[in-house]
Short mmCIF file of C-alpha atoms in Angstrom, two decimals:
data_model
loop_
_atom_site.label_atom_id
_atom_site.label_comp_id
_atom_site.label_asym_id
_atom_site.label_seq_id
_atom_site.Cartn_x
_atom_site.Cartn_y
_atom_site.Cartn_z
CA VAL G 255 -0.13 23.45 37.74
CA ARG G 256 2.15 23.81 40.75
CA ALA G 257 1.38 22.73 44.28
CA PRO G 258 0.91 26.31 45.66
CA ASP G 259 -1.72 26.92 42.95
CA VAL G 260 -3.86 23.96 43.99
CA GLU G 261 -5.78 26.06 46.48
CA ARG G 262 -7.09 28.20 43.58
CA LEU G 263 -8.68 25.25 41.74
CA ASP G 264 -11.99 25.48 43.57
CA SER G 265 -14.05 26.12 40.42
CA ALA G 266 -11.87 24.21 37.97
CA ILE G 267 -13.29 21.49 35.76
CA LEU G 268 -11.12 18.49 36.56
CA HIS G 269 -10.08 15.82 34.10
CA PRO G 270 -8.48 12.45 34.98
CA TRP G 271 -5.06 13.60 33.70
CA LEU G 272 -5.07 16.47 36.20
CA PHE G 273 -4.60 14.04 39.10
CA ILE G 274 -1.31 12.88 37.56
CA VAL G 275 -0.14 16.48 37.17
CA LEU G 276 -1.12 17.38 40.73
CA ASP G 277 0.62 14.29 42.10
CA PHE G 278 3.80 15.18 40.20
CA TYR G 279 4.00 18.74 41.53
CA THR G 280 2.87 18.06 45.09
CA GLN G 281 5.43 17.85 47.83
CA PRO G 282 5.85 14.49 49.67
CA GLY G 283 3.19 14.08 52.30
CA GLU G 284 0.77 16.53 50.70
CA ARG G 285 -2.65 15.43 49.42
CA PRO G 286 -3.91 17.57 46.54
CA GLY G 287 -7.37 16.05 46.84
CA LYS G 288 -7.86 17.81 50.15
CA ALA G 289 -6.96 21.15 48.59
CA ILE G 290 -9.50 20.82 45.80
CA LYS G 291 -12.72 21.92 47.41
CA MET G 292 -15.32 20.28 45.20
CA ALA G 293 -18.42 19.10 47.03
CA GLY G 294 -19.48 15.45 46.92
CA ASN G 295 -15.98 14.10 46.17
CA ASP G 296 -16.22 15.10 42.49
CA ALA G 297 -12.42 15.38 42.55
CA THR G 298 -11.99 11.63 43.17
CA PHE G 299 -14.86 10.44 40.99
CA ALA G 300 -12.61 9.48 38.06
CA ALA G 301 -10.36 7.41 40.31
CA ASP G 302 -13.21 5.56 42.04
CA HIS G 303 -15.81 5.24 39.29
CA GLY G 304 -13.99 6.02 36.05
CA PHE G 305 -14.42 2.56 34.52
CA PRO G 306 -18.19 2.14 34.97
CA ASP G 307 -18.64 5.82 34.02
CA ALA G 308 -16.82 5.23 30.72
CA ILE G 309 -18.83 2.07 30.01
CA ALA G 310 -22.12 3.85 30.74
CA ARG G 311 -21.25 6.75 28.46
CA GLY G 312 -20.33 4.27 25.74
CA MET G 313 -23.74 2.59 26.13
CA TRP G 314 -25.38 6.00 25.95
CA GLY G 315 -23.60 6.65 22.66
CA GLY G 316 -25.00 3.36 21.35
CA LEU G 317 -28.65 4.34 21.74
CA LEU G 318 -30.68 4.24 18.53
CA LYS G 319 -30.40 7.42 16.50
CA THR G 320 -33.09 9.19 14.47
CA THR G 321 -31.94 7.44 11.29
CA ASP G 322 -32.31 4.06 13.01
CA TYR G 323 -35.93 4.80 13.90
CA LEU G 324 -36.63 6.00 10.36
CA ASN G 325 -35.33 2.68 9.06
CA LEU G 326 -37.31 0.67 11.63
CA VAL G 327 -40.65 2.25 10.73
CA GLN G 328 -40.07 1.25 7.10
CA CYS G 329 -39.70 -2.45 7.99
CA GLU G 330 -42.44 -4.76 6.69
CA THR G 331 -41.87 -7.72 9.00
CA LEU G 332 -40.31 -8.43 12.38
CA GLU G 333 -37.52 -10.24 10.56
CA ASP G 334 -36.66 -6.92 8.91
CA VAL G 335 -36.54 -5.33 12.39
CA LYS G 336 -34.21 -8.10 13.56
CA LEU G 337 -31.95 -7.52 10.56
CA HIS G 338 -31.72 -3.78 11.14
CA LEU G 339 -31.12 -4.06 14.90
CA ALA G 340 -28.24 -6.44 14.17
CA GLY G 341 -26.40 -3.47 12.64
CA THR G 342 -26.69 -1.40 15.82
CA ASP G 343 -25.33 -1.85 19.35
CA PHE G 344 -28.02 -4.49 19.90
CA GLY G 345 -25.92 -6.81 17.73
CA SER G 346 -26.98 -10.45 17.40
CA PHE G 347 -29.19 -10.57 20.49
CA LEU G 348 -31.96 -12.21 18.43
CA ALA G 349 -29.68 -14.53 16.46
CA ASN G 350 -30.75 -17.69 18.31
CA GLU G 351 -34.47 -16.96 18.21
CA PRO G 352 -36.40 -19.11 15.72
CA SER G 353 -38.86 -17.69 13.21
CA PRO G 354 -41.49 -16.41 13.29
CA LEU G 355 -40.53 -13.76 15.82
CA SER G 356 -43.09 -12.25 18.18
CA CYS G 357 -43.22 -8.90 19.90
CA SER G 358 -43.09 -10.55 23.33
CA VAL G 359 -39.85 -12.37 22.42
CA ILE G 360 -38.25 -9.13 21.24
CA ASN G 361 -39.38 -7.38 24.43
CA ASP G 362 -37.98 -10.18 26.63
CA LYS G 363 -34.63 -10.23 24.83
CA ILE G 364 -34.23 -6.44 25.02
CA THR G 365 -35.04 -6.58 28.74
CA GLU G 366 -32.53 -9.39 29.22
CA LYS G 367 -29.82 -7.37 27.47
CA MET G 368 -30.61 -4.23 29.48
CA VAL G 369 -30.52 -6.12 32.78
CA GLY G 370 -27.23 -7.78 31.86
CA GLU G 371 -25.65 -4.40 31.14
CA PHE G 372 -26.90 -2.96 34.43
CA GLN G 373 -25.60 -5.94 36.39
CA TYR G 374 -22.22 -5.55 34.70
CA LEU G 375 -22.05 -1.93 35.85
CA ARG G 376 -23.14 -2.95 39.35
CA ALA G 377 -20.44 -5.64 39.52
CA HIS G 378 -17.74 -3.07 38.73
CA SER G 379 -18.90 -0.39 41.15
CA VAL G 380 -17.69 0.61 44.59
CA GLU G 381 -19.24 2.81 47.26
CA PRO G 382 -21.06 5.13 47.05
CA LEU G 383 -21.97 4.17 43.46
CA SER G 384 -22.90 0.61 44.43
CA THR G 385 -25.48 1.82 46.95
CA PHE G 386 -26.75 4.34 44.37
CA LEU G 387 -27.31 1.51 41.88
CA ASP G 388 -29.06 -0.52 44.57
CA TYR G 389 -31.45 2.37 45.10
CA ILE G 390 -32.33 2.24 41.40
CA THR G 391 -33.42 -1.39 41.76
CA TYR G 392 -35.73 -0.64 44.71
CA GLY G 393 -38.35 0.85 42.38
CA TYR G 394 -38.55 -2.46 40.50
CA MET G 395 -38.66 -4.37 43.79
CA ILE G 396 -41.73 -2.36 44.80
CA ASP G 397 -43.53 -3.38 41.59
CA ASN G 398 -42.56 -7.01 42.14
CA ILE G 399 -43.70 -7.07 45.76
CA VAL G 400 -47.02 -5.44 44.85
CA LEU G 401 -47.46 -8.07 42.11
CA LEU G 402 -46.88 -10.85 44.65
CA ILE G 403 -49.27 -9.29 47.15
CA THR G 404 -51.97 -8.97 44.47
CA GLY G 405 -51.49 -12.59 43.44
CA THR G 406 -51.64 -13.79 47.04
CA LEU G 407 -54.88 -11.90 47.65
CA HIS G 408 -56.35 -13.67 44.60
CA GLY G 409 -55.17 -17.07 45.77
CA ARG G 410 -52.35 -17.42 43.21
CA ASP G 411 -49.23 -19.48 43.93
CA ILE G 412 -46.24 -17.20 44.42
CA ASN G 413 -44.05 -19.65 42.51
CA GLU G 414 -46.15 -18.94 39.43
CA LEU G 415 -45.81 -15.17 39.87
CA ILE G 416 -42.05 -14.87 40.39
CA PRO G 417 -41.21 -15.55 36.69
CA ARG G 418 -43.41 -12.54 35.83
CA CYS G 419 -41.40 -10.22 38.09
CA HIS G 420 -39.00 -7.69 36.59
CA PRO G 421 -35.42 -9.08 36.68
CA LEU G 422 -34.00 -5.85 38.13
CA GLY G 423 -36.39 -6.17 41.06
CA LEU G 424 -35.27 -9.66 42.09
CA PHE G 425 -33.25 -10.07 45.30
CA ASP G 426 -31.37 -12.87 47.05
CA THR G 427 -34.04 -13.65 49.65
CA MET G 428 -36.95 -13.65 47.22
CA ALA G 429 -37.22 -17.45 47.52
CA THR G 430 -38.28 -17.04 51.15
CA LEU G 431 -41.45 -15.26 49.99
CA CYS G 432 -42.65 -18.53 48.46
CA ILE G 433 -43.40 -19.95 51.92
CA ALA G 434 -46.09 -17.29 52.49
CA SER G 435 -49.60 -18.55 51.85
CA THR G 436 -51.54 -15.52 53.13
CA SER G 437 -51.13 -11.79 52.73
CA GLY G 438 -50.30 -11.49 56.45
CA GLU G 439 -47.48 -14.01 56.20
CA LEU G 440 -46.20 -12.25 53.09
CA TYR G 441 -46.24 -8.90 54.91
CA ARG G 442 -44.22 -10.26 57.83
CA THR G 443 -41.76 -11.95 55.46
CA VAL G 444 -41.24 -8.72 53.53
CA LEU G 445 -40.49 -6.85 56.75
CA ILE G 446 -37.76 -9.34 57.62
CA ASP G 447 -36.15 -10.61 54.45
CA THR G 448 -36.25 -7.88 51.80
CA PRO G 449 -34.43 -4.58 51.21
CA LEU G 450 -37.84 -2.87 51.20
CA ALA G 451 -38.42 -3.54 54.89
CA PRO G 452 -37.81 0.11 55.96
CA PHE G 453 -40.33 1.37 53.40
CA PHE G 454 -43.02 -1.12 54.43
CA LYS G 455 -42.50 -0.48 58.12
CA ASP G 456 -42.97 3.27 57.71
CA CYS G 457 -45.98 3.43 55.41
CA VAL G 458 -47.87 0.10 55.16
CA SER G 459 -49.53 -1.94 57.91
CA GLU G 460 -50.75 -5.53 57.75
CA GLU G 461 -54.36 -4.30 57.86
CA ASP G 462 -53.80 -2.37 54.61
CA LEU G 463 -53.22 -5.54 52.61
CA ASP G 464 -56.51 -5.93 50.79
CA GLU G 465 -57.48 -5.71 47.14
CA THR G 466 -58.94 -2.22 47.34
CA ASN G 467 -55.70 -0.77 48.74
CA ILE G 468 -53.21 -2.23 46.24
CA GLU G 469 -52.61 0.99 44.30
CA VAL G 470 -52.55 3.00 47.54
CA ILE G 471 -49.86 0.64 48.85
CA ARG G 472 -47.85 0.97 45.63
CA ASN G 473 -47.97 4.78 45.70
CA SER G 474 -47.21 4.92 49.42
CA LEU G 475 -44.11 2.78 48.91
CA TYR G 476 -43.00 4.87 45.94
CA ARG G 477 -43.46 8.08 47.94
CA THR G 478 -41.23 6.80 50.75
CA TYR G 479 -38.72 5.38 48.25
CA LEU G 480 -38.40 8.61 46.25
CA GLU G 481 -38.00 10.73 49.36
CA ASP G 482 -35.32 8.38 50.71
CA PHE G 483 -33.49 8.23 47.36
CA TYR G 484 -33.66 12.02 47.07
CA ALA G 485 -32.19 12.45 50.56
CA TYR G 486 -29.39 9.97 49.75
CA CYS G 487 -28.44 11.84 46.56
CA LYS G 488 -28.48 15.19 48.34
CA ASN G 489 -26.24 13.72 51.02
CA LEU G 490 -23.73 12.66 48.34
CA GLY G 491 -23.45 16.31 47.34
CA GLY G 492 -21.65 17.71 44.33
CA THR G 493 -22.87 17.25 40.78
CA THR G 494 -24.73 14.07 41.73
CA ALA G 495 -26.93 16.05 44.11
CA ASP G 496 -27.64 18.68 41.45
CA VAL G 497 -28.43 16.27 38.61
CA MET G 498 -30.39 13.71 40.59
CA GLY G 499 -32.15 16.46 42.52
CA GLU G 500 -33.65 17.69 39.23
CA ILE G 501 -34.49 14.20 37.96
CA LEU G 502 -36.08 12.93 41.17
CA ALA G 503 -37.95 16.20 41.71
CA PHE G 504 -39.46 15.80 38.24
CA GLU G 505 -40.43 12.18 38.99
CA ALA G 506 -41.97 13.18 42.32
CA ASP G 507 -44.04 15.95 40.71
CA ARG G 508 -45.13 13.71 37.84
CA ARG G 509 -46.40 11.13 40.30
CA ALA G 510 -48.25 13.79 42.31
CA LEU G 511 -49.93 15.18 39.19
CA MET G 512 -50.88 11.78 37.77
CA ILE G 513 -52.14 10.48 41.13
CA THR G 514 -54.41 13.50 41.37
CA ILE G 515 -55.79 13.10 37.84
CA ASN G 516 -56.29 9.33 38.18
CA SER G 517 -58.05 9.71 41.53
CA PHE G 518 -61.02 11.59 40.03
CA GLY G 519 -64.09 9.38 39.98
CA THR G 520 -62.69 6.98 42.58
CA GLU G 521 -63.43 6.51 46.27
CA LEU G 522 -60.04 7.90 47.31
CA ALA G 523 -60.58 10.77 49.73
CA LYS G 524 -58.70 14.03 49.30
CA ASP G 525 -56.85 13.63 52.60
CA ASP G 526 -55.75 10.10 51.68
CA ARG G 527 -54.70 11.28 48.23
CA ALA G 528 -52.51 14.01 49.72
CA LYS G 529 -50.66 11.39 51.78
CA LEU G 530 -49.46 9.74 48.55
CA PHE G 531 -47.66 12.84 47.20
CA PRO G 532 -43.83 12.64 47.33
CA ARG G 533 -42.55 15.69 49.17
CA CYS G 534 -39.28 16.19 47.30
CA GLY G 535 -40.37 17.94 44.10
CA LYS G 536 -40.78 21.51 42.94
CA LEU G 537 -44.49 21.37 43.76
CA PHE G 538 -43.73 20.99 47.46
CA PRO G 539 -45.23 22.51 49.51
CA GLU G 540 -47.66 24.99 47.94
CA GLY G 541 -48.32 23.05 44.72
CA LEU G 542 -49.11 19.85 46.62
CA SER G 543 -51.52 21.74 48.86
CA GLN G 544 -53.35 23.01 45.79
CA LEU G 545 -53.42 19.54 44.19
CA ALA G 546 -54.96 18.13 47.37
CA ARG G 547 -57.95 20.42 46.85
CA CYS G 548 -58.47 19.70 43.14
CA ASP G 549 -61.81 18.19 42.04
CA GLU G 550 -61.33 18.01 38.25
CA PRO G 551 -58.58 17.82 35.59
CA GLU G 552 -58.96 21.51 34.74
CA ALA G 553 -58.05 22.40 38.33
CA VAL G 554 -54.85 20.36 37.97
CA ARG G 555 -54.05 22.24 34.79
CA GLN G 556 -54.48 25.53 36.65
CA VAL G 557 -52.01 24.39 39.31
CA ALA G 558 -49.47 23.50 36.60
CA GLU G 559 -49.87 26.99 35.09
CA TYR G 560 -47.79 28.39 37.97
CA TYR G 561 -44.79 26.14 37.19
CA ALA G 562 -42.74 26.87 34.07
CA ASP G 563 -41.49 23.27 33.85
CA TYR G 564 -44.99 21.76 33.76
CA LYS G 565 -47.17 24.37 32.06
CA PRO G 566 -46.04 23.38 28.50
CA LEU G 567 -46.83 19.72 29.23
CA PHE G 568 -50.52 20.48 29.79
CA ASP G 569 -50.90 22.73 26.74
CA GLY G 570 -52.91 20.78 24.18
CA ALA G 571 -52.55 17.48 26.05
CA GLY G 572 -55.52 15.15 26.45
CA ASP G 573 -58.02 17.51 24.87
CA GLY G 574 -59.13 15.18 22.08
CA SER G 575 -57.59 17.32 19.33
CA GLY G 576 -55.08 14.69 18.27
CA GLU G 577 -52.24 16.20 20.29
CA THR G 578 -49.75 14.13 22.26
CA SER G 579 -51.17 12.64 25.46
CA LEU G 580 -50.11 14.04 28.83
CA GLU G 581 -48.31 10.79 29.67
CA ASP G 582 -46.25 10.97 26.46
CA LYS G 583 -45.41 14.61 27.13
CA PHE G 584 -44.05 13.61 30.51
CA PHE G 585 -41.99 10.89 28.80
CA GLU G 586 -40.61 13.45 26.35
CA ALA G 587 -39.65 15.80 29.18
CA GLU G 588 -38.04 12.91 31.05
CA VAL G 589 -35.94 11.97 28.01
CA LYS G 590 -34.67 15.55 27.67
CA LEU G 591 -33.81 15.70 31.37
CA ASN G 592 -31.95 12.38 31.23
CA MET G 593 -30.05 13.39 28.09
CA LEU G 594 -28.91 16.62 29.75
CA SER G 595 -27.35 14.65 32.61
CA PHE G 596 -24.69 13.35 30.20
CA GLN G 597 -23.51 16.90 29.53
CA LYS G 598 -22.00 17.03 33.03
CA GLN G 599 -19.04 15.10 34.36
CA PHE G 600 -18.22 13.26 37.58
CA HIS G 601 -21.64 12.23 38.90
CA CYS G 602 -23.73 9.12 39.45
CA GLY G 603 -26.82 10.48 37.72
CA ILE G 604 -25.81 9.13 34.30
CA PHE G 605 -26.42 5.55 35.51
CA TYR G 606 -30.01 6.35 36.44
CA ALA G 607 -30.49 8.36 33.23
CA LEU G 608 -29.02 5.57 31.08
CA LEU G 609 -31.45 2.99 32.44
CA LYS G 610 -34.45 5.27 31.90
CA LEU G 611 -33.32 6.03 28.33
CA LYS G 612 -32.87 2.31 27.69
CA GLU G 613 -36.40 1.67 28.94
CA GLN G 614 -37.78 4.35 26.62
CA GLU G 615 -35.83 2.86 23.73
CA MET G 616 -37.36 -0.53 24.52
CA ARG G 617 -40.87 0.97 24.57
CA ASN G 618 -40.18 2.56 21.18
CA ILE G 619 -38.99 -0.69 19.60
CA VAL G 620 -41.87 -2.72 21.02
CA TRP G 621 -44.38 -0.08 19.81
CA ILE G 622 -42.94 -0.20 16.30
CA CYS G 623 -42.94 -4.01 16.35
CA GLU G 624 -46.58 -4.11 17.50
CA CYS G 625 -47.61 -1.80 14.66
CA ILE G 626 -45.75 -3.94 12.14
CA ALA G 627 -47.12 -7.22 13.52
CA GLN G 628 -50.70 -5.91 13.45
CA LYS G 629 -50.18 -4.28 10.03
CA HIS G 630 -51.44 -1.00 11.45
CA LYS G 631 -48.87 1.65 10.59
CA ALA G 632 -51.05 4.72 10.87
CA LYS G 633 -49.51 5.61 14.25
CA ILE G 634 -46.16 3.85 13.91
CA ASP G 635 -44.39 7.22 14.20
CA SER G 636 -45.81 7.80 17.69
CA TYR G 637 -42.58 6.95 19.45
CA ILE G 638 -40.35 9.17 21.58
CA PRO G 639 -36.76 9.33 20.24
CA THR G 640 -34.02 8.96 22.82
CA TRP G 641 -31.45 10.73 20.66
CA PRO G 642 -31.74 13.88 18.53
#
């Protein structure tokens, strides 16, 4: 590759070694990176984020394979599960746990390992990846804040609730929330001292903080969060915008569909329900308008019929014929979407996809452990593999 040819590399697939070649053949004072017109700074991704990218792809390669799951379902005790997991990338994470093991201990240790890996990636990231990883944690912060609000409304001490919060949703100023004794004080503290302040300010008022509005508050915050995250990814451009655009659009549509189905038989008005739909998915705008008018699950199914991505998910789901539930079908589609993100290079989407795949892997292991502990193996195969 010679310097005059750099201008013709618009559609080239770049590899880290190419930067060395370009630097060697470029005249003094020239910057090859400016000549490579790849949106979203894909050309400099390897230089800025190559290390965490390599670590993340290595973690992805360490996910449990089909053979691992086949061995796990044949285990007779949780000690057998511990022994098998020790031969995978999980290693000796249960080595210091005394017998007898419990499913809750296994769940806690897997969560601890997953959080440690995420924090390691975050510690070795620079902008814009560091902000991208922060956005991932905001979803967990929303769940934690809603948990604290619910506890406060029921007169619970916040100090008792914080240990129950998800570790990825903890933040530096969380200790300041402990001084709040009423929901109003908690609301004002959240607006000042937490990263979620912009989301609360835009969609939740102090008057909304009552027990009947908890799920409305949660979905309102998630709507604002997803739309903001989607806009941030699109602003990054390049492959990140393409990959995360697909993933977040799927998540937005899933939430819209499930909110609609779960609202049937409740006091939630149609107009209020429509306000909870994230407006960054493939259903926007026409699909969301149709969902706002739905009165029964069959009407939701008819809306999904018009969308090739969602029609197969409703076929045979939740009809009592022993087929996979609609929720599990969404999980299966999510796994496929996240796995596909690793087929592309130079983008931040793999970090989001890795965490979601790790969470699904954890759900699979805990499900298998619960079946073994309860000696009820009839449905032990009802897990969703994260690797073909």
